[in-house]
Coordinates of C-alpha atoms in Angstrom, one line a residue:
Chain A
X1 CA 98.8 64.0 203.4
X2 CA 97.3 66.6 200.4
X3 CA 96.8 65.0 197.1
X4 CA 96.7 67.4 194.9
X5 CA 94.3 66.6 191.7
X6 CA 96.0 65.4 188.7
X7 CA 95.0 68.0 185.2
X8 CA 93.3 65.4 182.8
X9 CA 96.4 65.7 180.6
X10 CA 96.1 67.6 177.6
X11 CA 92.2 68.2 177.7
X12 CA 92.0 70.4 175.0
X13 CA 91.3 69.5 171.0
X14 CA 93.6 71.1 169.7
X15 CA 96.6 70.3 172.4
X16 CA 95.6 66.8 171.5
X17 CA 95.7 67.1 167.7
X18 CA 98.9 68.8 168.3
X19 CA 100.6 66.3 170.2
X20 CA 99.1 63.7 167.9
X21 CA 100.7 65.6 164.6
X22 CA 104.4 65.9 166.8
X23 CA 104.4 62.2 167.2
X24 CA 103.6 61.2 164.2
X25 CA 105.9 63.5 162.8
X26 CA 108.9 61.8 164.7
X27 CA 107.4 58.3 164.2
X28 CA 108.0 59.5 160.7
X29 CA 111.4 59.1 161.2
X30 CA 111.4 55.7 162.8
X31 CA 110.0 54.6 160.3
X32 CA 112.0 56.3 157.3
X33 CA 114.6 54.1 159.1
X34 CA 112.9 51.2 158.5
X35 CA 111.7 51.9 154.8
X36 CA 115.2 52.9 154.0
X37 CA 116.2 49.4 155.7
X38 CA 112.9 47.7 153.7
X39 CA 114.1 49.3 150.4
X40 CA 117.7 48.4 150.1
X41 CA 116.7 44.7 151.1
X42 CA 113.6 43.8 148.6
X43 CA 116.1 45.5 146.1
X44 CA 119.2 43.0 146.4
X45 CA 117.1 40.1 146.7
X46 CA 118.0 39.4 143.4
X47 CA 121.9 39.1 144.4
X48 CA 121.6 37.5 147.5
X49 CA 119.6 34.8 145.6
X50 CA 122.1 34.6 142.9
X51 CA 124.9 33.4 145.3
X52 CA 123.9 33.2 149.1
X53 CA 126.0 34.3 151.8
X54 CA 129.1 33.7 148.9
X55 CA 128.3 37.1 147.6
X56 CA 130.2 38.2 150.5
X57 CA 132.9 36.5 150.3
X58 CA 134.5 35.5 146.9
X59 CA 136.5 38.1 145.8
X60 CA 135.5 39.0 141.5
X61 CA 133.5 41.7 141.3
X62 CA 133.6 41.9 137.2
X63 CA 130.7 43.8 135.8
X64 CA 131.7 42.4 132.5
X65 CA 130.6 38.5 132.8
X66 CA 128.4 39.5 135.5
X67 CA 130.1 38.1 138.4
X68 CA 130.2 39.6 141.2
X69 CA 131.9 38.9 144.7
X70 CA 131.9 41.5 147.2
X71 CA 135.4 40.8 148.8
X72 CA 136.9 43.1 146.9
X73 CA 135.0 46.0 148.2
X74 CA 134.6 45.5 151.5
X75 CA 138.4 45.0 152.0
X76 CA 139.1 48.2 150.7
X77 CA 136.5 50.2 153.2
X78 CA 138.4 48.2 155.3
X79 CA 142.1 48.6 154.7
X80 CA 141.5 52.4 153.9
X81 CA 139.1 53.3 156.5
X82 CA 141.8 51.6 159.3
X83 CA 144.7 53.6 157.7
X84 CA 142.9 56.5 158.2
X85 CA 142.1 56.0 161.4
X86 CA 145.5 55.2 162.5
X87 CA 146.6 58.5 161.1
X88 CA 143.4 60.6 162.1
X89 CA 143.2 58.8 165.5
X90 CA 146.1 60.5 167.3
X91 CA 145.9 63.5 165.5
X92 CA 142.3 64.3 166.6
X93 CA 143.2 63.2 169.6
X94 CA 146.2 65.7 170.2
X95 CA 144.0 68.3 168.6
X96 CA 141.1 68.1 171.1
X97 CA 144.1 68.0 174.0
X98 CA 145.0 71.5 172.5
X99 CA 142.1 73.2 171.9
X100 CA 140.8 71.7 175.7
X101 CA 143.6 71.3 177.8
X102 CA 146.2 74.0 176.5
X103 CA 145.3 76.5 174.5
X104 CA 144.5 80.1 175.5
X105 CA 140.2 80.9 175.3
X106 CA 140.0 82.9 172.1
X107 CA 142.6 80.7 169.9
X108 CA 140.6 77.4 171.3
X109 CA 137.7 79.0 169.6
X110 CA 139.6 80.3 166.1
X111 CA 140.9 76.9 165.4
X112 CA 137.4 75.4 167.1
X113 CA 135.6 77.0 163.9
X114 CA 138.6 76.0 161.6
X115 CA 138.2 72.2 163.0
X116 CA 135.1 72.6 162.2
X117 CA 135.5 74.0 158.5
X118 CA 137.2 70.5 157.7
X119 CA 134.2 69.3 158.2
X120 CA 132.3 72.1 156.4
X121 CA 133.8 71.3 152.7
X122 CA 131.9 69.5 150.4
X123 CA 133.3 65.7 149.8
X124 CA 133.3 66.7 146.2
X125 CA 135.8 69.8 147.0
X126 CA 138.7 67.5 148.6
X127 CA 138.0 65.2 146.0
X128 CA 138.8 67.2 143.3
X129 CA 141.7 68.0 146.1
X130 CA 142.8 65.3 145.9
X131 CA 142.9 64.8 142.1
X132 CA 144.9 67.7 141.2
X133 CA 147.3 68.2 144.0
X134 CA 147.0 65.8 147.0
X135 CA 147.7 62.9 144.1
X136 CA 150.4 64.0 142.3
X137 CA 152.3 65.5 145.2
X138 CA 152.2 61.7 146.8
X139 CA 153.1 60.1 143.2
X140 CA 156.2 62.5 143.6
X141 CA 157.4 63.3 147.3
X142 CA 155.4 60.8 149.2
X143 CA 155.6 57.5 147.7
X144 CA 159.1 57.4 146.3
X145 CA 160.0 58.1 149.3
X146 CA 158.2 55.3 151.5
X147 CA 159.2 52.3 148.7
X148 CA 163.0 53.7 148.9
X149 CA 163.2 53.4 153.1
X150 CA 160.3 51.1 153.6
X151 CA 159.5 48.9 151.0
X152 CA 161.3 46.7 152.4
X153 CA 156.9 45.7 153.1
X154 CA 154.7 44.6 151.2
X155 CA 152.5 47.6 152.1
X156 CA 154.4 50.3 150.4
X157 CA 155.6 48.0 147.1
X158 CA 154.5 49.0 143.9
X159 CA 154.7 51.3 141.1
X160 CA 153.5 54.7 142.5
X161 CA 149.7 55.6 140.7
X162 CA 149.7 58.2 143.2
X163 CA 145.9 57.7 143.3
X164 CA 144.9 54.2 144.9
X165 CA 144.3 52.8 148.8
X166 CA 147.2 55.5 150.2
X167 CA 145.8 58.2 148.9
X168 CA 142.2 57.5 149.9
X169 CA 143.5 57.2 153.0
X170 CA 144.8 60.3 153.7
X171 CA 141.9 61.8 152.5
X172 CA 139.6 59.9 154.9
X173 CA 141.7 60.8 157.7
X174 CA 142.0 64.5 157.0
X175 CA 138.3 64.5 156.8
X176 CA 136.8 62.2 160.3
X177 CA 139.4 64.2 162.5
X178 CA 136.8 66.9 162.8
X179 CA 134.2 64.3 163.6
X180 CA 136.7 62.9 165.6
X181 CA 138.0 65.2 168.1
X182 CA 135.1 67.1 168.7
X183 CA 133.5 65.0 170.6
X184 CA 136.7 64.0 172.6
X185 CA 136.4 67.6 173.0
X186 CA 133.0 67.2 174.6
X187 CA 134.4 64.4 176.5
X188 CA 137.7 66.4 177.3
X189 CA 135.3 69.0 179.0
X190 CA 133.1 66.3 181.0
X191 CA 136.3 65.9 183.4
X192 CA 135.6 67.5 185.9
X193 CA 138.3 70.7 187.1
X194 CA 138.8 69.2 190.3
X195 CA 140.2 66.5 188.7
X196 CA 142.2 67.8 186.9
X197 CA 143.4 69.9 190.1
X198 CA 143.6 67.8 192.8
X199 CA 146.6 66.2 189.6
X200 CA 148.2 70.0 189.3
X201 CA 148.5 69.9 193.2
X202 CA 150.4 67.0 193.6
X203 CA 152.5 68.0 192.0
X204 CA 152.0 66.7 188.1
X205 CA 153.4 68.7 185.8
X206 CA 150.7 69.7 182.6
X207 CA 151.0 66.9 180.6
X208 CA 151.2 64.2 183.0
X209 CA 148.1 66.3 184.3
X210 CA 146.9 65.2 181.5
X211 CA 147.6 61.6 181.2
X212 CA 145.9 61.3 185.0
X213 CA 143.2 63.4 185.1
X214 CA 142.4 64.2 181.5
X215 CA 143.1 60.8 178.9
X216 CA 142.8 58.2 182.0
X217 CA 139.7 58.6 182.7
X218 CA 138.2 59.2 179.1
X219 CA 139.2 55.8 177.6
X220 CA 135.8 55.1 176.6
X221 CA 134.9 57.9 175.5
X222 CA 137.7 58.4 173.2
X223 CA 137.3 55.1 171.5
X224 CA 133.8 55.5 171.3
X225 CA 134.9 59.0 169.6
X226 CA 137.5 56.6 166.8
X227 CA 134.1 54.1 166.7
X228 CA 132.6 57.3 165.2
X229 CA 134.8 58.3 163.0
X230 CA 135.5 54.8 161.5
X231 CA 131.3 55.0 160.6
X232 CA 132.2 57.9 158.9
X233 CA 134.8 56.6 156.9
X234 CA 133.4 53.4 155.9
X235 CA 130.2 55.8 154.1
X236 CA 132.6 58.2 152.8
X237 CA 132.0 58.2 149.1
X238 CA 133.0 60.9 146.9
X239 CA 136.7 62.2 147.8
X240 CA 137.4 58.3 148.1
X241 CA 135.7 57.3 144.4
X242 CA 137.6 60.2 142.8
X243 CA 141.1 59.4 144.3
X244 CA 141.2 55.5 144.9
X245 CA 141.7 54.3 141.2
X246 CA 138.8 51.9 141.6
X247 CA 140.2 48.9 140.8
X248 CA 137.7 46.3 142.7
X249 CA 140.8 43.6 143.2
X250 CA 142.5 42.6 146.6
X251 CA 146.5 44.2 146.7
X252 CA 148.1 43.6 149.4
X253 CA 150.0 47.1 148.9
X254 CA 148.7 50.5 150.0
X255 CA 149.9 52.4 146.5
X256 CA 147.4 49.9 144.7
X257 CA 144.5 51.5 143.4
X258 CA 141.1 49.4 145.0
X259 CA 137.8 50.0 146.0
X260 CA 135.4 50.7 148.4
X261 CA 131.7 50.0 149.4
X262 CA 130.5 53.1 148.9
X263 CA 132.6 54.2 145.6
X264 CA 131.9 51.2 143.8
X265 CA 128.4 51.8 144.0
X266 CA 129.0 55.6 143.0
X267 CA 131.3 54.5 140.1
X268 CA 129.0 52.1 138.8
X269 CA 125.2 52.7 139.7
X270 CA 123.8 55.2 137.3
X271 CA 125.6 53.1 134.3
X272 CA 124.5 49.4 135.7
X273 CA 122.5 47.9 133.0
X274 CA 122.0 44.8 134.0
X275 CA 119.7 43.9 137.1
X276 CA 122.3 42.1 138.7
X277 CA 124.2 44.3 138.9
X278 CA 122.1 46.7 140.4
X279 CA 121.1 44.4 142.8
X280 CA 124.6 43.7 144.1
X281 CA 125.5 46.9 144.1
X282 CA 121.9 47.1 146.5
X283 CA 123.5 44.4 148.7
X284 CA 126.4 45.8 149.4
X285 CA 124.4 49.5 150.0
X286 CA 123.0 47.2 151.8
X287 CA 125.9 45.6 154.1
X288 CA 126.8 49.6 154.5
X289 CA 123.9 50.3 155.8
X290 CA 123.7 47.4 158.7
X291 CA 127.2 48.1 159.5
X292 CA 127.1 51.9 160.0
X293 CA 124.3 51.8 162.2
X294 CA 125.7 49.0 163.8
X295 CA 129.2 50.8 164.2
X296 CA 127.6 53.6 165.4
X297 CA 124.9 52.5 167.4
X298 CA 127.6 51.0 169.4
X299 CA 129.4 54.5 169.6
X300 CA 126.5 56.0 170.5
X301 CA 125.7 54.0 173.5
X302 CA 129.5 54.1 175.0
X303 CA 129.5 58.3 174.9
X304 CA 126.3 58.2 176.1
X305 CA 126.9 56.2 178.8
X306 CA 130.1 58.2 180.5
X307 CA 129.0 61.3 179.9
X308 CA 126.2 60.5 181.7
X309 CA 128.0 59.2 184.4
X310 CA 129.7 62.3 184.4
X311 CA 127.0 64.0 185.1
X312 CA 125.8 62.0 188.0
X313 CA 129.1 62.5 189.6
Chain X
X1 CA 161.6 78.6 191.0
X2 CA 162.5 77.7 194.2
X3 CA 160.3 74.8 194.5
X4 CA 162.4 73.1 192.3
X5 CA 165.0 74.0 194.1
X6 CA 164.2 72.8 197.4
X7 CA 163.3 69.9 195.0
X8 CA 166.7 69.1 193.6
X9 CA 168.5 68.2 196.6
X10 CA 166.7 65.1 196.7
X11 CA 168.6 62.1 195.3
X12 CA 165.9 61.1 193.4
X13 CA 165.5 57.3 191.4
X14 CA 167.4 57.1 188.6
X15 CA 164.7 55.8 186.4
X16 CA 165.4 56.1 182.9
X17 CA 168.8 57.6 182.8
X18 CA 171.3 56.5 180.9
X19 CA 174.0 54.3 183.0
X20 CA 176.6 56.2 181.3
X21 CA 175.3 59.3 183.1
X22 CA 174.4 57.1 185.9
X23 CA 178.1 56.2 186.1
X24 CA 179.0 59.3 185.9
X25 CA 177.2 60.7 188.7
X26 CA 175.4 63.0 186.3
X27 CA 173.6 65.1 189.0
X28 CA 169.5 64.2 187.9
X29 CA 166.9 66.3 188.1
X30 CA 163.5 64.4 188.1
X31 CA 161.5 67.5 188.4
X32 CA 163.1 69.2 185.2
X33 CA 162.8 66.8 183.4
X34 CA 159.5 65.7 183.2
X35 CA 158.8 69.8 182.5
X36 CA 160.4 69.5 180.0
X37 CA 158.7 66.5 178.3
X38 CA 155.3 68.2 179.5
X39 CA 157.1 71.5 177.6
X40 CA 157.8 68.8 174.9
X41 CA 154.9 67.8 174.8
X42 CA 152.4 71.0 174.7
X43 CA 154.4 71.6 171.5
X44 CA 154.0 68.3 169.8
X45 CA 150.2 69.3 170.7
X46 CA 150.1 72.5 169.3
X47 CA 152.1 72.0 165.9
X48 CA 149.4 68.8 165.8
X49 CA 146.9 70.8 165.7
X50 CA 148.7 72.7 163.0
X51 CA 149.2 70.3 161.1
X52 CA 145.7 69.1 161.0
X53 CA 144.3 72.6 159.5
X54 CA 147.5 72.6 157.0
X55 CA 145.2 70.8 154.7
X56 CA 142.3 73.1 155.2
X57 CA 144.4 76.0 153.9
X58 CA 145.3 74.1 151.1
X59 CA 142.1 73.1 149.6
X60 CA 141.3 77.0 150.2
X61 CA 144.5 78.4 149.0
X62 CA 144.1 75.9 145.3
X63 CA 140.3 76.7 145.1
X64 CA 140.8 80.7 145.0
X65 CA 144.3 80.0 143.0
X66 CA 142.2 78.0 140.4
X67 CA 138.8 78.7 140.6
X68 CA 139.3 82.4 140.5
X69 CA 141.2 82.9 137.2
X70 CA 137.7 81.0 135.5
X71 CA 135.3 82.5 137.4
X72 CA 134.3 84.8 135.1
X73 CA 130.3 85.7 133.5
X74 CA 129.8 83.3 131.6
X75 CA 130.4 80.8 134.2
X76 CA 127.3 82.2 135.5
X77 CA 124.8 83.0 132.9
X78 CA 126.1 79.9 130.4
X79 CA 124.9 76.1 130.3
X80 CA 127.9 74.0 129.1
X81 CA 129.0 74.1 125.3
X82 CA 129.4 70.9 123.9
X83 CA 132.6 68.8 124.1
X84 CA 135.8 69.6 122.5
X85 CA 134.3 73.6 122.6
X86 CA 135.9 75.7 125.4
X87 CA 134.0 78.5 127.6
X88 CA 130.3 77.6 128.3
X89 CA 129.3 77.8 132.6
X90 CA 127.1 76.3 135.4
X91 CA 123.9 78.1 135.4
X92 CA 121.4 74.9 135.3
X93 CA 123.6 73.4 137.5
X94 CA 123.7 76.2 140.2
X95 CA 119.8 77.1 139.2
X96 CA 119.3 73.3 139.3
X97 CA 120.9 73.1 143.0
X98 CA 118.5 75.9 143.8
X99 CA 116.1 74.0 143.1
X100 CA 116.6 70.6 144.2
X101 CA 117.6 72.4 147.8
X102 CA 113.9 74.1 147.9
X103 CA 112.3 71.0 147.2
X104 CA 114.4 69.4 149.7
X105 CA 113.1 72.3 152.2
X106 CA 109.7 71.7 152.1
X107 CA 110.0 68.0 153.4
X108 CA 112.9 68.4 155.6
X109 CA 111.7 71.9 157.3
X110 CA 109.1 71.1 158.6
X111 CA 109.9 67.7 159.5
X112 CA 112.8 68.1 160.9
X113 CA 111.4 70.9 163.2
X114 CA 108.7 69.1 163.8
X115 CA 110.9 66.2 165.3
X116 CA 113.2 69.3 167.0
X117 CA 109.8 70.0 168.5
X118 CA 108.2 66.2 169.6
X119 CA 111.8 65.5 171.2
X120 CA 112.1 68.6 173.2
X121 CA 108.2 69.2 174.7
X122 CA 107.3 65.2 174.3
X123 CA 110.5 64.0 174.2
X124 CA 111.5 63.2 177.8
X125 CA 110.8 60.0 178.8
X126 CA 111.7 56.2 177.3
X127 CA 109.8 56.6 174.0
X128 CA 111.3 60.2 173.3
X129 CA 115.2 59.1 173.6
X130 CA 114.3 56.3 171.3
X131 CA 113.3 58.9 169.0
X132 CA 116.6 60.3 169.3
X133 CA 118.5 57.7 169.3
X134 CA 117.0 56.8 165.9
X135 CA 117.7 60.3 164.3
X136 CA 120.8 59.9 165.4
X137 CA 121.6 57.0 163.6
X138 CA 119.5 58.6 160.6
X139 CA 122.2 61.3 160.6
X140 CA 124.8 58.6 160.5
X141 CA 123.7 56.8 157.3
X142 CA 126.2 57.4 154.6
X143 CA 124.5 58.9 151.8
X144 CA 124.8 57.2 148.9
X145 CA 122.9 54.8 151.3
X146 CA 120.7 57.2 151.0
X147 CA 120.7 58.1 147.6
X148 CA 120.6 54.0 146.7
X149 CA 116.7 54.7 148.6
X150 CA 115.7 57.5 147.1
X151 CA 116.3 55.5 143.9
X152 CA 114.3 52.6 145.0
X153 CA 111.3 54.7 146.1
X154 CA 110.9 57.4 143.9
X155 CA 113.0 56.4 140.5
X156 CA 112.2 52.9 139.9
X157 CA 108.4 53.7 140.0
X158 CA 108.6 56.7 137.9
X159 CA 111.0 55.0 135.7
X160 CA 112.9 58.0 134.9
X161 CA 115.9 59.6 136.9
X162 CA 114.2 63.6 138.5
X163 CA 115.2 66.3 139.7
X164 CA 112.4 65.7 142.1
X165 CA 114.2 61.8 143.5
X166 CA 116.9 64.2 144.5
X167 CA 115.1 66.5 146.4
X168 CA 113.9 63.7 148.2
X169 CA 117.2 61.8 148.7
X170 CA 118.6 65.2 150.3
X171 CA 115.7 66.2 152.3
X172 CA 116.5 62.6 154.3
X173 CA 120.0 64.1 154.6
X174 CA 118.6 67.0 156.0
X175 CA 116.1 66.1 158.7
X176 CA 118.5 64.9 161.5
X177 CA 120.4 68.1 161.3
X178 CA 117.7 70.1 161.4
X179 CA 115.6 67.9 164.0
X180 CA 119.2 67.7 166.2
X181 CA 119.6 71.8 166.3
X182 CA 116.0 72.8 166.4
X183 CA 115.7 70.3 169.4
X184 CA 118.6 72.0 171.5
X185 CA 118.0 75.2 171.5
X186 CA 114.1 74.7 171.7
X187 CA 115.3 73.2 175.4
X188 CA 117.5 76.4 175.8
X189 CA 113.7 78.3 176.8
X190 CA 113.8 78.4 180.8
X191 CA 110.7 76.0 182.0
X192 CA 108.9 79.0 183.7
X193 CA 108.2 80.5 180.4
X194 CA 106.2 77.5 179.7
X195 CA 104.8 77.3 182.4
X196 CA 103.8 81.5 182.9
X197 CA 102.1 80.8 179.4
X198 CA 100.4 77.6 180.5
X199 CA 99.0 79.6 183.7
X200 CA 97.1 82.6 181.6
X201 CA 95.4 80.0 180.5
X202 CA 97.1 79.0 177.0
X203 CA 96.8 75.5 175.1
X204 CA 99.5 74.2 175.0
X205 CA 99.8 74.5 171.3
X206 CA 99.5 77.9 171.3
X207 CA 102.4 77.9 174.0
X208 CA 104.8 76.3 172.2
X209 CA 103.7 77.4 169.5
X210 CA 103.8 81.2 170.0
X211 CA 105.7 81.4 172.3
X212 CA 108.2 79.1 172.4
X213 CA 109.0 78.1 168.8
X214 CA 109.0 81.8 168.4
X215 CA 111.4 82.8 170.7
X216 CA 114.0 80.6 169.7
X217 CA 112.8 81.6 165.6
X218 CA 116.8 83.0 164.4
X219 CA 118.7 80.6 165.9
X220 CA 116.0 77.1 164.6
X221 CA 116.6 79.5 161.3
X222 CA 120.2 79.4 161.6
X223 CA 120.4 75.5 162.1
X224 CA 118.5 75.2 159.1
X225 CA 120.5 77.1 156.7
X226 CA 123.1 74.9 158.3
X227 CA 121.6 71.9 157.3
X228 CA 120.9 73.7 154.0
X229 CA 124.9 74.6 153.4
X230 CA 125.6 71.4 154.2
X231 CA 123.3 69.4 151.8
X232 CA 123.7 72.2 148.9
X233 CA 127.7 70.3 148.3
X234 CA 125.7 66.8 148.6
X235 CA 127.2 65.0 145.9
X236 CA 127.0 61.2 146.5
X237 CA 123.0 61.3 146.9
X238 CA 122.4 62.8 143.5
X239 CA 124.5 60.7 140.6
X240 CA 121.8 58.8 140.0
X241 CA 118.8 60.3 141.1
X242 CA 119.1 63.8 139.9
X243 CA 121.8 62.3 137.4
X244 CA 122.6 65.2 135.6
X245 CA 121.8 68.0 132.3
X246 CA 123.6 69.9 130.3
X247 CA 120.9 72.0 129.2
X248 CA 118.4 74.2 131.3
X249 CA 116.0 72.1 132.8
X250 CA 112.8 73.8 135.2
X251 CA 111.1 70.3 135.0
X252 CA 110.9 68.3 138.2
X253 CA 110.7 64.8 136.8
X254 CA 113.6 64.5 134.7
X255 CA 116.8 65.1 135.7
X256 CA 118.5 67.6 136.8
X257 CA 122.1 69.2 136.6
X258 CA 123.3 70.4 140.5
X259 CA 126.9 72.4 141.0
X260 CA 128.3 68.9 143.1
X261 CA 127.1 66.9 140.2
X262 CA 128.9 69.2 137.8
X263 CA 131.8 69.4 139.6
X264 CA 132.4 65.6 139.6
X265 CA 132.0 65.0 136.5
X266 CA 134.1 67.8 135.2
X267 CA 136.9 66.7 137.9
X268 CA 137.1 63.1 136.4
X269 CA 137.1 64.3 132.9
X270 CA 140.1 64.6 130.7
X271 CA 139.6 68.2 129.5
X272 CA 141.8 71.3 131.1
X273 CA 138.8 73.5 129.9
X274 CA 136.2 71.7 132.4
X275 CA 139.2 70.9 135.0
X276 CA 139.1 74.7 135.6
X277 CA 135.5 75.3 135.2
X278 CA 135.8 72.2 138.1
X279 CA 137.7 74.8 140.1
X280 CA 135.8 77.7 139.5
X281 CA 132.6 75.8 140.5
X282 CA 134.3 74.6 143.7
X283 CA 135.1 78.1 144.3
X284 CA 131.1 79.0 144.8
X285 CA 131.4 75.7 146.8
X286 CA 133.5 76.3 149.6
X287 CA 132.8 80.6 149.4
X288 CA 128.8 79.8 150.0
X289 CA 129.7 77.0 152.7
X290 CA 132.3 79.6 154.6
X291 CA 129.9 82.7 154.5
X292 CA 127.3 80.6 156.2
X293 CA 128.6 79.0 158.6
X294 CA 131.0 82.0 160.1
X295 CA 127.4 84.1 159.7
X296 CA 125.2 81.3 161.0
X297 CA 128.7 81.1 164.2
X298 CA 127.7 84.7 165.2
X299 CA 124.1 84.3 164.6
X300 CA 124.1 81.1 166.7
X301 CA 125.7 82.3 169.6
X302 CA 123.7 85.2 170.1
X303 CA 120.6 83.5 170.0
X304 CA 122.1 81.1 172.2
X305 CA 123.2 83.8 174.8
X306 CA 119.6 85.6 174.8
X307 CA 118.2 82.1 175.3
X308 CA 120.1 82.3 178.0
X309 CA 119.6 85.6 179.2
X310 CA 116.4 84.9 179.2
X311 CA 116.5 82.4 181.7
X312 CA 118.4 84.8 184.3

C-alpha cells in the first residue's frame, strides 16, 4: 500500500496569517454573543439584588413608586405570542402546502416572493399601519362582533379600545407568518418525491397524499418552524409597542391593553431616570435574551435533525 | 372517469355518512366524496395563501394612499418644524439613516464576509458548525436586546447617546445576515476551481480572495445590500442609542435622527401633520425595501445560476 505524504497544512506564512485572521473574525461573533449576555447580566444585577427571584413573579410594575415586578410583561409576552401562533401556525402551514404542493412553479415563485415581502416590511411601518388602519378596524368591527357573539368568554370582555392584546397578536401573526411558512416550505421540499408518488399510486387524492406523505413525516419540522416563529414573536418590538396599549397590568381580556417584555423596554428605557428602573429593564432584556436563545437553539436542532435525516435517506 | 366508474360498483363501508341517508340506501361513492373533500381543501389552501397576503396589500395601499400626498420637496430638504407649526421635512433623518448605515457597514461588512469565508473555507469541522450555530443564534436575538447591549457598551462609557452607538447596534444585527448569505454563495463555487488554483501553486489565501471570493462578488454584494435594506428599517435598537435629533447633525458622538425612529415618534404623536409625515416616511422606507428586494432577487438568482453553471 502506498501512502501519499500528507502536505503540511498551510505552509505559506500568508496562509497562516489568513487562516488566523478569518478564525479570529469568526471567534469575534461568538465572543459578541457572550459579551451581550455579560453586559446585560451586569446591568441587571441591581434589580435582581433588590428583589431576587421575586422580580419575575411579582405583578406590580410601577416606575413612579420605583417598584418592579416583571410578571405583567412576561404574561403579556406569552399571551400575545401564543395568540399570534394560534393564528399564524395553521395559516403558515397552509401557505407552505399551497406553495410546495399545489401551485404551479410560476405562481409559487410570485407568491413566495410576496410572502417574503411581508417579512421585509419594517416593523415600524406595520406599527403605523396598526395604529391608523388595524386598530380602528378592530375597534369598530372585529371587537364588537366578538363581544356580541363570544362575549360570554372572559377573553372577549371589556370595552373595545382598538389597541390592546388582540390587535398586537394579530400584527404579530402577520409578521411571523413568513418565517414559519418559509421554514415549512423547506421541510416539505425535503420530503422525497417518491413518497408522494407512492401515495398517489395507492389511490390517494391530492389532500390525502399531503396528509399521508407530506404532513405526517414533517411533524417535527413543522414543530420546529412554529417554535422559531414563537422566538420571533417574543422579540418583536416596534409594531407591538405601537398597538398593544402599553399598560403593565395583567388582564384576562384580550381587548385590554397590555405590555410585553420587548415593548416595556422600548417604551421606558430612553426615559428611565432611576438606576433601579434602568436595571429592571435590563433584567427584562436579559430574560428575553436567554429565552430566545433557548427557543431558537431547540428549534434549530429540531429542524437540522430532520433535514439531515432526509438528506441521508 | 372510467376508473372511478368501476370503483363505484363496490359497496364501500358507509362510514361517515349520516344514518338517515344510509337508511334511505343512497348510493354512496367514497372515491368521489374524498375527491370532493380534496378539492375543497385545495380551494381552502389557495384562499389561506391569498388571505395571508391581504395585510401586505393593505399596508401597501395605505402607505401609498396616505404617503403620496404628503410627499413633497420639503420632505427631502427641510428639517422638522417646531411643535405646532405645519410643514417641514425629514431631511436630517434621511441623512442620519445614511450615516448610521455607513457606520454599521464599516464594521458589519468585513466581519460578516469574513465569517462567511471562514464558514465556507474552514468551517467543515465541528468548530465550523459551532460558529454556524452561534451565527444563527445571533441572528435570532431580538433587536431591542442588541440595543440594550450597545447602550451599556457604548452609551454608558461615553455618557451620551450617539450615532456611533446606533451604528454599532445595527452592525451586530447585520453580521449574521451577511455571513450566512456569503457562506451560501461561496459554497456554490465548485471545489475543482479551488483545486485548480492551488495546483497552479497559488497560496490558499490568494485562491480564496482572488478566485473564490471574486467569483461570487456580485452575489455577496447583493447579500450585503439586502442586509442594509433590513437594518435601514430597524427602529428598536436605535431608540436609546442614536436617540433622535430635531436638527442637522453630522457629529458621530451626538444623538442623530433616523428615518424609522422619526416615523415612530411622529406616529405616536397627537398631531395630524406629523401623522402625514410619518406616512410619507413609511412610503420612502417601503419603496426602498421593495425595490432593493426586487433588484437583489434578480441579481441573486442570476449570480447563483452563473455559479451553478460554473460547476458543470
